[in-house]
PDB file of C-alpha atoms in Angstrom:
ATOM      1  CA  MET B   1      45.003  99.506 260.309  1.00 46.00           C
ATOM      2  CA  PRO B   2      42.980 102.736 260.576  1.00 55.00           C
ATOM      3  CA  ASP B   3      45.197 104.291 263.267  1.00 83.00           C
ATOM      4  CA  THR B   4      48.459 103.103 261.746  1.00 91.00           C
ATOM      5  CA  GLN B   5      50.792 105.671 260.178  1.00 94.00           C
ATOM      6  CA  ILE B   6      52.099 104.492 256.806  1.00 96.00           C
ATOM      7  CA  VAL B   7      55.714 105.473 256.089  1.00 96.00           C
ATOM      8  CA  VAL B   8      57.262 104.865 252.673  1.00 98.00           C
ATOM      9  CA  GLY B   9      60.904 104.382 251.790  1.00 98.00           C
ATOM     10  CA  ALA B  10      62.664 104.430 248.425  1.00 98.00           C
ATOM     11  CA  ALA B  11      65.342 101.917 247.510  1.00 98.00           C
ATOM     12  CA  ILE B  12      66.770 104.136 244.763  1.00 98.00           C
ATOM     13  CA  LEU B  13      69.071 102.096 242.547  1.00 97.00           C
ATOM     14  CA  ARG B  14      71.805 103.406 240.254  1.00 95.00           C
ATOM     15  CA  ASP B  15      74.827 101.676 238.745  1.00 94.00           C
ATOM     16  CA  GLY B  16      74.486  98.660 241.040  1.00 96.00           C
ATOM     17  CA  ALA B  17      74.209 100.724 244.239  1.00 97.00           C
ATOM     18  CA  VAL B  18      71.373 101.858 246.531  1.00 98.00           C
ATOM     19  CA  LEU B  19      71.082 105.338 248.040  1.00 98.00           C
ATOM     20  CA  ALA B  20      71.266 105.481 251.850  1.00 98.00           C
ATOM     21  CA  ALA B  21      70.513 108.611 253.870  1.00 98.00           C
ATOM     22  CA  GLN B  22      71.927 109.459 257.308  1.00 98.00           C
ATOM     23  CA  ARG B  23      69.335 110.864 259.724  1.00 96.00           C
ATOM     24  CA  SER B  24      69.863 114.313 261.222  1.00 95.00           C
ATOM     25  CA  HIS B  25      66.904 114.121 263.632  1.00 90.00           C
ATOM     26  CA  PRO B  26      65.308 113.260 265.992  1.00 88.00           C
ATOM     27  CA  PRO B  27      68.237 113.038 268.415  1.00 90.00           C
ATOM     28  CA  GLN B  28      67.748 109.323 269.172  1.00 88.00           C
ATOM     29  CA  MET B  29      68.061 108.514 265.435  1.00 89.00           C
ATOM     30  CA  ARG B  30      70.742 111.059 264.502  1.00 94.00           C
ATOM     31  CA  GLY B  31      73.622 109.455 262.627  1.00 96.00           C
ATOM     32  CA  ARG B  32      71.776 106.236 261.771  1.00 97.00           C
ATOM     33  CA  TRP B  33      70.980 105.297 258.176  1.00 98.00           C
ATOM     34  CA  GLU B  34      67.718 104.767 256.310  1.00 97.00           C
ATOM     35  CA  LEU B  35      66.191 104.568 252.887  1.00 98.00           C
ATOM     36  CA  PRO B  36      64.887 108.056 252.035  1.00 98.00           C
ATOM     37  CA  GLY B  37      61.161 108.655 252.338  1.00 97.00           C
ATOM     38  CA  GLY B  38      58.592 109.683 254.885  1.00 96.00           C
ATOM     39  CA  LYS B  39      55.009 109.702 256.078  1.00 95.00           C
ATOM     40  CA  VAL B  40      52.040 109.241 253.771  1.00 97.00           C
ATOM     41  CA  ASP B  41      49.590 112.131 254.235  1.00 96.00           C
ATOM     42  CA  PRO B  42      45.826 111.473 254.511  1.00 94.00           C
ATOM     43  CA  GLY B  43      44.350 110.896 251.044  1.00 95.00           C
ATOM     44  CA  GLU B  44      47.800 110.504 249.461  1.00 97.00           C
ATOM     45  CA  SER B  45      48.879 107.312 247.692  1.00 97.00           C
ATOM     46  CA  ASP B  46      52.063 105.537 248.762  1.00 97.00           C
ATOM     47  CA  THR B  47      53.791 106.354 245.483  1.00 97.00           C
ATOM     48  CA  ALA B  48      52.728 110.016 245.509  1.00 98.00           C
ATOM     49  CA  ALA B  49      54.126 110.333 249.042  1.00 98.00           C
ATOM     50  CA  LEU B  50      57.352 108.656 247.962  1.00 97.00           C
ATOM     51  CA  VAL B  51      57.834 111.056 245.040  1.00 98.00           C
ATOM     52  CA  ARG B  52      56.983 114.086 247.243  1.00 98.00           C
ATOM     53  CA  GLU B  53      59.296 113.020 250.065  1.00 97.00           C
ATOM     54  CA  CYS B  54      62.242 112.430 247.711  1.00 98.00           C
ATOM     55  CA  GLU B  55      61.715 115.857 246.127  1.00 97.00           C
ATOM     56  CA  GLU B  56      61.703 117.438 249.611  1.00 97.00           C
ATOM     57  CA  GLU B  57      64.600 115.409 251.073  1.00 97.00           C
ATOM     58  CA  LEU B  58      66.840 114.905 248.040  1.00 98.00           C
ATOM     59  CA  GLY B  59      65.851 117.536 245.472  1.00 97.00           C
ATOM     60  CA  VAL B  60      65.132 114.878 242.829  1.00 97.00           C
ATOM     61  CA  SER B  61      62.091 113.359 241.171  1.00 97.00           C
ATOM     62  CA  ILE B  62      62.153 109.566 241.368  1.00 97.00           C
ATOM     63  CA  ALA B  63      60.246 106.917 239.429  1.00 97.00           C
ATOM     64  CA  PRO B  64      58.815 104.248 241.787  1.00 97.00           C
ATOM     65  CA  LEU B  65      58.965 100.794 240.165  1.00 97.00           C
ATOM     66  CA  HIS B  66      57.374  98.267 242.548  1.00 96.00           C
ATOM     67  CA  ARG B  67      57.124  97.355 246.227  1.00 98.00           C
ATOM     68  CA  ILE B  68      59.554  94.984 247.844  1.00 97.00           C
ATOM     69  CA  GLY B  69      58.902  93.013 251.007  1.00 95.00           C
ATOM     70  CA  GLY B  70      55.889  93.482 253.247  1.00 95.00           C
ATOM     71  CA  ASP B  71      54.904  96.000 255.880  1.00 96.00           C
ATOM     72  CA  VAL B  72      57.528  96.271 258.641  1.00 95.00           C
ATOM     73  CA  SER B  73      56.394  97.674 261.987  1.00 93.00           C
ATOM     74  CA  PHE B  74      58.364 100.483 263.570  1.00 86.00           C
ATOM     75  CA  PRO B  75      59.358 100.097 267.218  1.00 80.00           C
ATOM     76  CA  ALA B  76      56.588 101.374 269.510  1.00 75.00           C
ATOM     77  CA  ARG B  77      56.803 105.082 270.331  1.00 74.00           C
ATOM     78  CA  VAL B  78      55.380 106.551 273.523  1.00 75.00           C
ATOM     79  CA  GLY B  79      52.489 108.836 272.616  1.00 76.00           C
ATOM     80  CA  GLY B  80      52.787 108.094 268.898  1.00 78.00           C
ATOM     81  CA  PRO B  81      50.597 106.000 266.616  1.00 84.00           C
ATOM     82  CA  ALA B  82      51.590 102.559 265.424  1.00 91.00           C
ATOM     83  CA  ALA B  83      53.556 102.876 262.172  1.00 94.00           C
ATOM     84  CA  VAL B  84      54.670 100.587 259.359  1.00 96.00           C
ATOM     85  CA  LEU B  85      57.316 101.010 256.682  1.00 97.00           C
ATOM     86  CA  ARG B  86      56.656 100.090 253.048  1.00 98.00           C
ATOM     87  CA  VAL B  87      59.592 100.139 250.620  1.00 98.00           C
ATOM     88  CA  TRP B  88      59.522 100.636 246.856  1.00 98.00           C
ATOM     89  CA  LEU B  89      62.303 100.046 244.375  1.00 98.00           C
ATOM     90  CA  ALA B  90      62.833 103.276 242.470  1.00 98.00           C
ATOM     91  CA  GLU B  91      65.119 104.825 239.914  1.00 96.00           C
ATOM     92  CA  LEU B  92      66.303 108.299 238.992  1.00 95.00           C
ATOM     93  CA  PRO B  93      64.989 109.164 235.529  1.00 94.00           C
ATOM     94  CA  ALA B  94      67.499 110.538 233.023  1.00 92.00           C
ATOM     95  CA  GLY B  95      68.255 114.210 233.480  1.00 92.00           C
ATOM     96  CA  GLN B  96      67.778 114.295 237.267  1.00 93.00           C
ATOM     97  CA  PRO B  97      70.484 116.073 239.283  1.00 94.00           C
ATOM     98  CA  GLU B  98      72.610 114.198 241.809  1.00 96.00           C
ATOM     99  CA  PRO B  99      70.551 113.730 245.021  1.00 98.00           C
ATOM    100  CA  ARG B 100      71.437 116.215 247.760  1.00 97.00           C
ATOM    101  CA  ALA B 101      71.164 115.795 251.539  1.00 97.00           C
ATOM    102  CA  LEU B 102      68.595 118.566 252.099  1.00 97.00           C
ATOM    103  CA  GLU B 103      67.238 117.057 255.345  1.00 95.00           C
ATOM    104  CA  HIS B 104      69.907 114.454 256.142  1.00 97.00           C
ATOM    105  CA  LEU B 105      73.483 114.645 257.438  1.00 97.00           C
ATOM    106  CA  SER B 106      74.863 112.693 254.504  1.00 98.00           C
ATOM    107  CA  LEU B 107      74.029 110.454 251.545  1.00 98.00           C
ATOM    108  CA  ARG B 108      75.949 107.393 250.309  1.00 98.00           C
ATOM    109  CA  TRP B 109      75.586 105.102 247.319  1.00 98.00           C
ATOM    110  CA  LEU B 110      76.149 101.617 248.746  1.00 98.00           C
ATOM    111  CA  LYS B 111      77.051  98.513 246.771  1.00 98.00           C
ATOM    112  CA  ALA B 112      76.274  95.040 248.146  1.00 97.00           C
ATOM    113  CA  ASP B 113      79.558  94.688 250.031  1.00 96.00           C
ATOM    114  CA  ALA B 114      79.040  98.047 251.787  1.00 97.00           C
ATOM    115  CA  LEU B 115      75.466  97.537 253.039  1.00 96.00           C
ATOM    116  CA  SER B 116      76.727  96.373 256.430  1.00 95.00           C
ATOM    117  CA  GLU B 117      79.130  99.322 256.805  1.00 95.00           C
ATOM    118  CA  VAL B 118      76.394 101.682 257.989  1.00 97.00           C
ATOM    119  CA  ASP B 119      74.193 101.591 261.109  1.00 97.00           C
ATOM    120  CA  TRP B 120      70.722 101.050 259.614  1.00 97.00           C
ATOM    121  CA  LEU B 121      67.533 101.906 261.475  1.00 95.00           C
ATOM    122  CA  PRO B 122      65.756  98.698 262.578  1.00 93.00           C
ATOM    123  CA  ALA B 123      62.723  99.092 260.282  1.00 93.00           C
ATOM    124  CA  ASP B 124      64.954  99.307 257.183  1.00 96.00           C
ATOM    125  CA  VAL B 125      67.031  96.204 257.946  1.00 96.00           C
ATOM    126  CA  PRO B 126      64.486  93.577 256.754  1.00 96.00           C
ATOM    127  CA  PHE B 127      64.486  95.126 253.256  1.00 97.00           C
ATOM    128  CA  LEU B 128      68.243  94.772 252.791  1.00 97.00           C
ATOM    129  CA  ALA B 129      67.897  91.072 251.930  1.00 96.00           C
ATOM    130  CA  ASP B 130      65.618  92.005 248.988  1.00 96.00           C
ATOM    131  CA  ILE B 131      67.883  94.861 247.876  1.00 97.00           C
ATOM    132  CA  ARG B 132      71.268  93.081 248.124  1.00 97.00           C
ATOM    133  CA  PRO B 133      70.768  90.784 245.059  1.00 97.00           C
ATOM    134  CA  LEU B 134      70.045  93.861 242.907  1.00 96.00           C
ATOM    135  CA  LEU B 135      73.416  95.427 243.703  1.00 97.00           C
ATOM    136  CA  VAL B 136      76.970  94.788 242.502  1.00 92.00           C
ATOM    137  CA  GLY B 137      80.046  94.286 244.665  1.00 83.00           C
TER     138      GLY B 137
END
């Protein structure tokens, strides 16, 4: 997959809930929900990108635990490279502040019974089946 953009997402767990982030841009994704994360830069490991993206987007340092699921392809984008999403379970180490929506419209901690209350982006949906059993409610 030499021309494939790798995107990483963090399923950050706390007190039986997962953190969901509401997109602010681009316009066609505004208002939809995702697991926080972003693109892996050339020469960067998946986990280093995940930590960097969460610091930039949420103002917190996370601890990636392990990957869940496989690579999920993003819908094709005109003029853009093929892209896949990889998701890691992660936690907030003790002493971290509450995550803040620095690049998103909003953040929500979702328990199992609330996962379907938000409009998830298509690439994130396949990971919800792996996340749901780790949550309460």
